[in-house]
mmCIF file of C-alpha atoms in Angstrom:
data_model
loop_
_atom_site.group_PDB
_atom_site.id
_atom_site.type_symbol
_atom_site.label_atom_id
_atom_site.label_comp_id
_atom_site.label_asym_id
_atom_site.label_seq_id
_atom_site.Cartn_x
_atom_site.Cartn_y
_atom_site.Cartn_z
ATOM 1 C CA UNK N 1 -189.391 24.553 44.865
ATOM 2 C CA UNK N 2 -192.235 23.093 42.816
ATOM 3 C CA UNK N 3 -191.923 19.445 42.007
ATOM 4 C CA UNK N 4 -194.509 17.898 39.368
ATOM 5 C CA UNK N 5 -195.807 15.078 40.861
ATOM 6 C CA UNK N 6 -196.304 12.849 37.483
ATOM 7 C CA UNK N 7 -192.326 12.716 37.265
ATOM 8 C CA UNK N 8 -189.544 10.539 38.539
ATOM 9 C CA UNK N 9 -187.457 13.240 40.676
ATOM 10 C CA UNK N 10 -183.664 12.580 39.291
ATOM 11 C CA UNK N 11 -182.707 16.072 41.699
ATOM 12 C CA UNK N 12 -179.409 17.721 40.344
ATOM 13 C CA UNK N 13 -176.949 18.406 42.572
ATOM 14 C CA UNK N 14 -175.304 21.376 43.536
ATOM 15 C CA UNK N 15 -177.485 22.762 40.379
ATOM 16 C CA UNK N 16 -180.285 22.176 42.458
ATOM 17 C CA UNK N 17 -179.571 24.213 45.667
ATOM 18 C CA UNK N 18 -176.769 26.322 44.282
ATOM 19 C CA UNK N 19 -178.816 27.906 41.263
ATOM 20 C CA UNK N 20 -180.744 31.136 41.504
ATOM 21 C CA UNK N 21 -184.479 31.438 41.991
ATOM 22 C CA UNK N 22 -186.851 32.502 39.409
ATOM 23 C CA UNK N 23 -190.348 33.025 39.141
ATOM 24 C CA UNK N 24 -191.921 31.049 36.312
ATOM 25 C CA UNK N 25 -193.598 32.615 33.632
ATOM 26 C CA UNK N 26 -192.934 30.651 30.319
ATOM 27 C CA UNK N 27 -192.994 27.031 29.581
ATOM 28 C CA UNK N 28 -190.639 25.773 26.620
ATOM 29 C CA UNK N 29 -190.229 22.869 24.646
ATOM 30 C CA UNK N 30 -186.701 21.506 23.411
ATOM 31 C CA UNK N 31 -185.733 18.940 21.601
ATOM 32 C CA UNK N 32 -182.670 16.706 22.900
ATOM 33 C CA UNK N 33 -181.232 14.942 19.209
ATOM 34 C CA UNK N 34 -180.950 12.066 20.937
ATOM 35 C CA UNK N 35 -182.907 9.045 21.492
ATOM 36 C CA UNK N 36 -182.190 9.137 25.014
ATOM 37 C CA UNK N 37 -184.343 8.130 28.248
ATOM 38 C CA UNK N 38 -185.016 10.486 31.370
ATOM 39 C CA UNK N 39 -182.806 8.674 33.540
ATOM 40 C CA UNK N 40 -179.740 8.635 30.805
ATOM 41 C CA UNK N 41 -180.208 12.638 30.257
ATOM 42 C CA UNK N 42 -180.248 12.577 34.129
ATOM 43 C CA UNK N 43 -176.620 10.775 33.814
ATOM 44 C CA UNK N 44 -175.178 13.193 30.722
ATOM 45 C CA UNK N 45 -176.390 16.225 32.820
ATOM 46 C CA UNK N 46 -174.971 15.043 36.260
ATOM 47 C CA UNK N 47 -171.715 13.490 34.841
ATOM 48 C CA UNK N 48 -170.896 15.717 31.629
ATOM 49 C CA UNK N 49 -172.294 19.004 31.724
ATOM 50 C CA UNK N 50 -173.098 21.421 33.558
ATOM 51 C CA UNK N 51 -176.066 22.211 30.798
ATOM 52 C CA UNK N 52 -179.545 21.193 32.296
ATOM 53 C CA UNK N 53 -183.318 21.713 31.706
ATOM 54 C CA UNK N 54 -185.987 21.249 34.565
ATOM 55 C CA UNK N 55 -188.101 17.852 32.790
ATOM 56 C CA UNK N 56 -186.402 15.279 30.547
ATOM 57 C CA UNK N 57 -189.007 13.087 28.230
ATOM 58 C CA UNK N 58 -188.157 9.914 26.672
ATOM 59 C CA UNK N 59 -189.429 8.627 23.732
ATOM 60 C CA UNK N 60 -191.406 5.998 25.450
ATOM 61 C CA UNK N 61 -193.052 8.564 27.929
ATOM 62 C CA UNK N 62 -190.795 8.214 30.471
ATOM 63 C CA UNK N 63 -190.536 11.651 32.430
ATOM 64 C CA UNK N 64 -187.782 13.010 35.343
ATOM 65 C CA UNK N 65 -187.837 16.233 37.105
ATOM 66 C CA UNK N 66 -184.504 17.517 37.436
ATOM 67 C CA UNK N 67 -184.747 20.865 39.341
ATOM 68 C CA UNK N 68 -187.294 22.693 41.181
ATOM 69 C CA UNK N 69 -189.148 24.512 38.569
ATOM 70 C CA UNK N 70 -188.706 27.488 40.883
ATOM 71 C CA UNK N 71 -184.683 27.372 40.477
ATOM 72 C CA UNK N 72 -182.989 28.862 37.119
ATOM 73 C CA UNK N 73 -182.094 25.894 34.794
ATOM 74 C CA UNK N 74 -180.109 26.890 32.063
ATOM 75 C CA UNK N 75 -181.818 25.566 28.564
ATOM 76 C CA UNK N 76 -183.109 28.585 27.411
ATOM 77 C CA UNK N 77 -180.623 31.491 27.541
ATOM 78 C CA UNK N 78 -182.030 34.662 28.769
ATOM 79 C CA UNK N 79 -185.148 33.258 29.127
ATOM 80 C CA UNK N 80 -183.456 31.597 31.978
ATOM 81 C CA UNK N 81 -183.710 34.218 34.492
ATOM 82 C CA UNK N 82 -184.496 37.786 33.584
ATOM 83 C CA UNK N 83 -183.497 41.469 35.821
ATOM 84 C CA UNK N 84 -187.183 41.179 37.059
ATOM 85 C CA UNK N 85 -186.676 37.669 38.793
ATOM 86 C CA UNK N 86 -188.810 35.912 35.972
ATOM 87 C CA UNK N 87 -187.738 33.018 33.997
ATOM 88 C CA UNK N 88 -188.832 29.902 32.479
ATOM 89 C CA UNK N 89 -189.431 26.064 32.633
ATOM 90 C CA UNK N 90 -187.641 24.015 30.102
ATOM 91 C CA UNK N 91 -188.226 20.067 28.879
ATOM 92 C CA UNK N 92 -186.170 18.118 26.799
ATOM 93 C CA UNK N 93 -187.189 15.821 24.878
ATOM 94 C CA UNK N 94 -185.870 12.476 22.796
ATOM 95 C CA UNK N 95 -185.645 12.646 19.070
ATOM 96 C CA UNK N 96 -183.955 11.880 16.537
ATOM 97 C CA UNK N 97 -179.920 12.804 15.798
ATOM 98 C CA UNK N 98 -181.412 15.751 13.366
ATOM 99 C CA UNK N 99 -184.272 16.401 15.741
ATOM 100 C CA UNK N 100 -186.679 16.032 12.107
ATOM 101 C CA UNK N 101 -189.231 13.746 13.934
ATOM 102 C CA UNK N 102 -192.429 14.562 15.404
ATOM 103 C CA UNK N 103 -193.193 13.204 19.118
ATOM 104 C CA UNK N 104 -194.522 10.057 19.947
ATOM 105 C CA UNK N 105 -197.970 9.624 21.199
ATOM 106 C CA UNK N 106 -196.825 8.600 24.659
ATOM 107 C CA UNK N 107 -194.711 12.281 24.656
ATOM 108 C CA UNK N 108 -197.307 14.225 23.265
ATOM 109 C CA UNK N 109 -199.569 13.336 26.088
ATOM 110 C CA UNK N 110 -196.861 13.626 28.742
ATOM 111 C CA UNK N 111 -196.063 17.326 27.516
ATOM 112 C CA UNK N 112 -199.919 17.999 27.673
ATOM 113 C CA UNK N 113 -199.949 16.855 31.386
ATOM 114 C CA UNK N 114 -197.081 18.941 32.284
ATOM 115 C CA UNK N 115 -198.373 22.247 30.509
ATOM 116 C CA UNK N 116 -201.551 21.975 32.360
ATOM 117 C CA UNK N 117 -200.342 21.368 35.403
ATOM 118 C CA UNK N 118 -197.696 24.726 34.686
ATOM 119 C CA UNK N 119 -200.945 26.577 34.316
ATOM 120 C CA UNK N 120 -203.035 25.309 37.146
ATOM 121 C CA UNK N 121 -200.159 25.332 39.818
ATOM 122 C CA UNK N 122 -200.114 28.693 41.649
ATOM 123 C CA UNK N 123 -196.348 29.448 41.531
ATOM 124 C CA UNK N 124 -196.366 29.255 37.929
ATOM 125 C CA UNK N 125 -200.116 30.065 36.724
ATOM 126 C CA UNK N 126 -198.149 30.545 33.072
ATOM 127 C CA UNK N 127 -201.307 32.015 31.038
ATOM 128 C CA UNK N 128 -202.854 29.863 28.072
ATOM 129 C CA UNK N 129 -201.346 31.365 25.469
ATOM 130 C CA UNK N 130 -198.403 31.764 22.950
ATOM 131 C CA UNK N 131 -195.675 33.546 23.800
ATOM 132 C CA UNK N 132 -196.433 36.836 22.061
ATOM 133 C CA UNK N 133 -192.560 37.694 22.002
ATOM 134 C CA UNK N 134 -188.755 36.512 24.164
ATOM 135 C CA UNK N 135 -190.361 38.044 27.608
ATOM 136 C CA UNK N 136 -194.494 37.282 26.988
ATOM 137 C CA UNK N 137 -195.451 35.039 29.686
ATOM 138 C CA UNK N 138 -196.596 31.552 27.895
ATOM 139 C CA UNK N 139 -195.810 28.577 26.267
ATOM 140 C CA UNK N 140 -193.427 28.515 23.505
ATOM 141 C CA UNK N 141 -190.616 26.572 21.627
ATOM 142 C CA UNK N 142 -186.584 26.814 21.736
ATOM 143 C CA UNK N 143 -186.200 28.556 18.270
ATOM 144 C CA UNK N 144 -189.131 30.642 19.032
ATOM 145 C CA UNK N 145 -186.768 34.075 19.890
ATOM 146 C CA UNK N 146 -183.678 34.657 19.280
ATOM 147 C CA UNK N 147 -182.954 35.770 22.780
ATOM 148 C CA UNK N 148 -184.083 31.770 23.834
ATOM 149 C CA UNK N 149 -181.979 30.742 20.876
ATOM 150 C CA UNK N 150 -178.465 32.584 20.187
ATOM 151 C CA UNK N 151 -177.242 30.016 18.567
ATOM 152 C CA UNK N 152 -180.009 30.394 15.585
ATOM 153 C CA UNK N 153 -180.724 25.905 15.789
ATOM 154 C CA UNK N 154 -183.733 24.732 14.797
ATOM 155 C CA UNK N 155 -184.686 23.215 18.282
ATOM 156 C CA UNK N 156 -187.383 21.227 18.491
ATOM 157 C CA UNK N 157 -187.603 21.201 14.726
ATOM 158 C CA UNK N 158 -189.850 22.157 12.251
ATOM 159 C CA UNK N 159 -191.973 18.944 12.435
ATOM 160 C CA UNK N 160 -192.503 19.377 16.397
ATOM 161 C CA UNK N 161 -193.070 23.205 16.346
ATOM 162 C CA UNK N 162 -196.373 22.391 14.146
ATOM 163 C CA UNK N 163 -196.975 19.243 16.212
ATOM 164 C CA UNK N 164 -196.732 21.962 18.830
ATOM 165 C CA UNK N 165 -199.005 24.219 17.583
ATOM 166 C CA UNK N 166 -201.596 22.257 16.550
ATOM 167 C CA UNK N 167 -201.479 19.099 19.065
ATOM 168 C CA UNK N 168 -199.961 19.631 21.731
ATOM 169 C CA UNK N 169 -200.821 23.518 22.981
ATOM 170 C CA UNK N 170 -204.390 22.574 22.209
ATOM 171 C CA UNK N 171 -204.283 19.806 24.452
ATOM 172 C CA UNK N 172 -202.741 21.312 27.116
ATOM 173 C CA UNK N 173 -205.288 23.874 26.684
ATOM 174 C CA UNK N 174 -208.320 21.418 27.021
ATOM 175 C CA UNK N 175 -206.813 19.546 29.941
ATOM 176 C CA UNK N 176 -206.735 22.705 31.667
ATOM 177 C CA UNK N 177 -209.491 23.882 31.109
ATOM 178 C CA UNK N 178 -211.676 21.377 30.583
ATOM 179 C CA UNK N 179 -212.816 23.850 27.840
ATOM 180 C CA UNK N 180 -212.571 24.379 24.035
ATOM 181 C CA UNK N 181 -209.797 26.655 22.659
ATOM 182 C CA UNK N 182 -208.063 30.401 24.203
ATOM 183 C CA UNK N 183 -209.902 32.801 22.879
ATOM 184 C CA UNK N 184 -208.560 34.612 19.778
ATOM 185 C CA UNK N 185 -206.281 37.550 21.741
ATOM 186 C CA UNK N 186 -204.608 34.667 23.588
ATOM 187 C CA UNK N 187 -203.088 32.757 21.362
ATOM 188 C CA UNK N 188 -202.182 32.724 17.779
ATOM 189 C CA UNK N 189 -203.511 29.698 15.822
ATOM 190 C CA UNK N 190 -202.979 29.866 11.486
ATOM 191 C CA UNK N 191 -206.570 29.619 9.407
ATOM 192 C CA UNK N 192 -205.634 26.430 8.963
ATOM 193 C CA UNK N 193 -205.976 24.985 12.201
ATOM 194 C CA UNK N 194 -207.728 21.759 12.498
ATOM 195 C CA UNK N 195 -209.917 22.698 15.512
ATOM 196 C CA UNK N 196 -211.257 25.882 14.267
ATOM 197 C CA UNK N 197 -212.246 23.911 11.009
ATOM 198 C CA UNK N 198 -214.272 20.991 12.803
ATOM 199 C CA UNK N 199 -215.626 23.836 15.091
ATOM 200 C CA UNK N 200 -216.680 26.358 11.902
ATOM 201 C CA UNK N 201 -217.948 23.225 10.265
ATOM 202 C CA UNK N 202 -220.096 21.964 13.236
ATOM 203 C CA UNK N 203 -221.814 25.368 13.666
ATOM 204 C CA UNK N 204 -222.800 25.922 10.527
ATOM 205 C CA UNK N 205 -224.324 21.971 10.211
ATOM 206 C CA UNK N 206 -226.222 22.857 13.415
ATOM 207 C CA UNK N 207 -227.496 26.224 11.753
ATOM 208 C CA UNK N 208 -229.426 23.830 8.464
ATOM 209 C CA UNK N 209 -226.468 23.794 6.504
ATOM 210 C CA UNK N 210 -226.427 21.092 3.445
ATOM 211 C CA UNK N 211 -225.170 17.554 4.539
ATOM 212 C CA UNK N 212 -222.864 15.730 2.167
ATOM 213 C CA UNK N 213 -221.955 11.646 2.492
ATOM 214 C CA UNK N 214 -218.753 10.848 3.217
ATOM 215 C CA UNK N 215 -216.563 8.457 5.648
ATOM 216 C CA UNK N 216 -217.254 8.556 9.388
ATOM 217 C CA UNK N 217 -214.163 6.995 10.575
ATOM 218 C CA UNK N 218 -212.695 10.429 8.862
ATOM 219 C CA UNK N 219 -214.283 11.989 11.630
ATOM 220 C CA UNK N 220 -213.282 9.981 14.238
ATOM 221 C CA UNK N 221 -210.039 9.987 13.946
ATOM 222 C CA UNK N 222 -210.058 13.916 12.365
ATOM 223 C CA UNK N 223 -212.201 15.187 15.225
ATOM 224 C CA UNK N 224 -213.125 12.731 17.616
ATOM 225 C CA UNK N 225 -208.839 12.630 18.657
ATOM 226 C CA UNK N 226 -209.347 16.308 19.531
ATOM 227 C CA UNK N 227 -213.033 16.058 21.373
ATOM 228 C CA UNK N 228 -212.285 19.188 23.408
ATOM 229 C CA UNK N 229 -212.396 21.753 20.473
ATOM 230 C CA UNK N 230 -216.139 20.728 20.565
ATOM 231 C CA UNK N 231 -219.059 21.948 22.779
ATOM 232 C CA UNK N 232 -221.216 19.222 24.703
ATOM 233 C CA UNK N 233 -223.915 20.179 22.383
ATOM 234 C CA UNK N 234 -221.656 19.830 19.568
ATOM 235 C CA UNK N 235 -220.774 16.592 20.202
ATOM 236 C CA UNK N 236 -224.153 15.522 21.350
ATOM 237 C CA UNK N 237 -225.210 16.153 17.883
ATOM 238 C CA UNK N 238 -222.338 14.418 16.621
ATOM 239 C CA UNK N 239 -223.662 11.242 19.132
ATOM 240 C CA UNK N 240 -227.557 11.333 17.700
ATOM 241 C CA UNK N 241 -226.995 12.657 13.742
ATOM 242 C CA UNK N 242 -223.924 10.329 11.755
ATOM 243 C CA UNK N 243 -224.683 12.349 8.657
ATOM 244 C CA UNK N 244 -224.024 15.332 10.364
ATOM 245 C CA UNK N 245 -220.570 13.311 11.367
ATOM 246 C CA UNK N 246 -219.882 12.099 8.046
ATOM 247 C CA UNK N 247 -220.379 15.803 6.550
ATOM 248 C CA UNK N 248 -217.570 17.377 8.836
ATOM 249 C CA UNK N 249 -215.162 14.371 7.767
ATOM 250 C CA UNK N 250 -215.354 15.522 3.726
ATOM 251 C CA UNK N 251 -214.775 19.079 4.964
ATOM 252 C CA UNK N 252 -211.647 18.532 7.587
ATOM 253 C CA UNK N 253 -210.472 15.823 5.608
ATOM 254 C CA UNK N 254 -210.177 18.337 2.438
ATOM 255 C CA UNK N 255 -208.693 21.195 4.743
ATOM 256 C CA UNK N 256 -206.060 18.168 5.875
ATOM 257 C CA UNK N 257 -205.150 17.034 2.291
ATOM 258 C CA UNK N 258 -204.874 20.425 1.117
ATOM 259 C CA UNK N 259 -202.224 21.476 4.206
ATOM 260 C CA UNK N 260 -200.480 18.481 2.985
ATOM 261 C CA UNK N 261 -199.837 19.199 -0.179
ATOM 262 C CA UNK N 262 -198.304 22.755 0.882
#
């Protein structure tokens, strides 16, 4: 069984020894409606149900590793074990009673560590991308296929399937890697995308493109927070040129007001 070493091991028992063995191929992301810690999921799964998922993630950051990510939890339906053996890792997470808010910063970069670590670890190697449909090995969310999903919820809510897709599988991406973003086949990103702006924007600045003035603490927070959608020459002419910094904060700032106001 594969235990993640950045989690509090809370093992389940007889889940843990009794449960069948799968071979991981998907990662997904739940959402728990309720604020609770690891260690009180740990209790409501041990005591009151016979429900469980492999990680449980407080809203503080807190993180506990239930079962072996090798042995079938049962979070995810048929994703939990499939006629071929294969199956995935689940992780609940704290939220809300509606499960309507986004993740904190301290879960965001908790999930990140754990997807990476999914991908690097050789009995999972789950590939970089989106799931690409119910048995597409990946990373995906609860109400991403039916087949994950009978029950039609909304699981882990609209707000944390963008966060998702434009936060969190980026990150986990970059800490992975080390590098930028999949490449286009591997995972399915909307035009809108943040990182694909900055990076559009910064190539074209670096080809003579016009400069404009605008705020350069846009930047930092816009791009700077997501440094690994940018080359090291990128962002070494980011470090010697602030116009050229201040000209990609007007442009992803006006790509981010105008997905707000959709």
């Amino acid at each position: 069984m594969a235990w993640y070493p950045g989690a509090t091991r809370m093992e389940l028992q007889p889940e843990s020894d009794d449960q069948a063995a799968i071979r991981p191929t998907q990662l997904i992301v739940h959402s728990l409606a309720a604020s609770w810690t690891a260690e009180r999921t740990y209790e409501y799964w041990h005591d009151s149900t016979n429900l469980e998922s492999h990680f449980g993630l407080g809203y503080a950051g807190d993180l506990a590793q239930y079962i072996g990510t090798q042995t079938r939890a049962d979070a995810n339906a048929s994703a939990n074990l499939r006629p071929d053996g294969t199956g995935a890792i689940s992780i609940e997470t704290a939220s809300n009673l509606h499960a309507t808010d986004e993740w904190t910063d301290e879960q965001v970069e908790k999930l990140i560590r754990v997807g990476a670590w999914a991908h690097q670890h050789p009995a999972h190697a789950i590939p970089l991308r989106l799931c690409r449909s119910a048995d597409d090995p990946g990373f995906g969310w609860h109400a991403q296929y039916n087949a994950w999903n009978p029950n039609g919820h909304a699981c882990p809510g609209p707000a944390r399937i963008a966060q998702f897709k434009t936060v969190v599988f980026p990150g986990i991406v970059a800490r992975a890697t080390g590098t930028t973003t999949p490449e286009e086949d591997d995972v399915a990103l909307t035009d809108a995308d943040i990182d694909k702006v900055a990076v559009a924007t910064v190539n074209k600045l670096l080809k003579g493109g016009a400069l404009e003035t605008s705020d350069v603490e846009r930047i930092a927070k816009a791009v700077a927070a997501r440094p690994a959608t940018l080359t090291d020459a990128q962002v070494q002419a980011l470090a010697t040129n602030p116009a050229l910094a201040e000209a990609i904060a007007e442009k992803v700032a006006a790509k981010l007001a105008a997905r707000l106001a959709n």
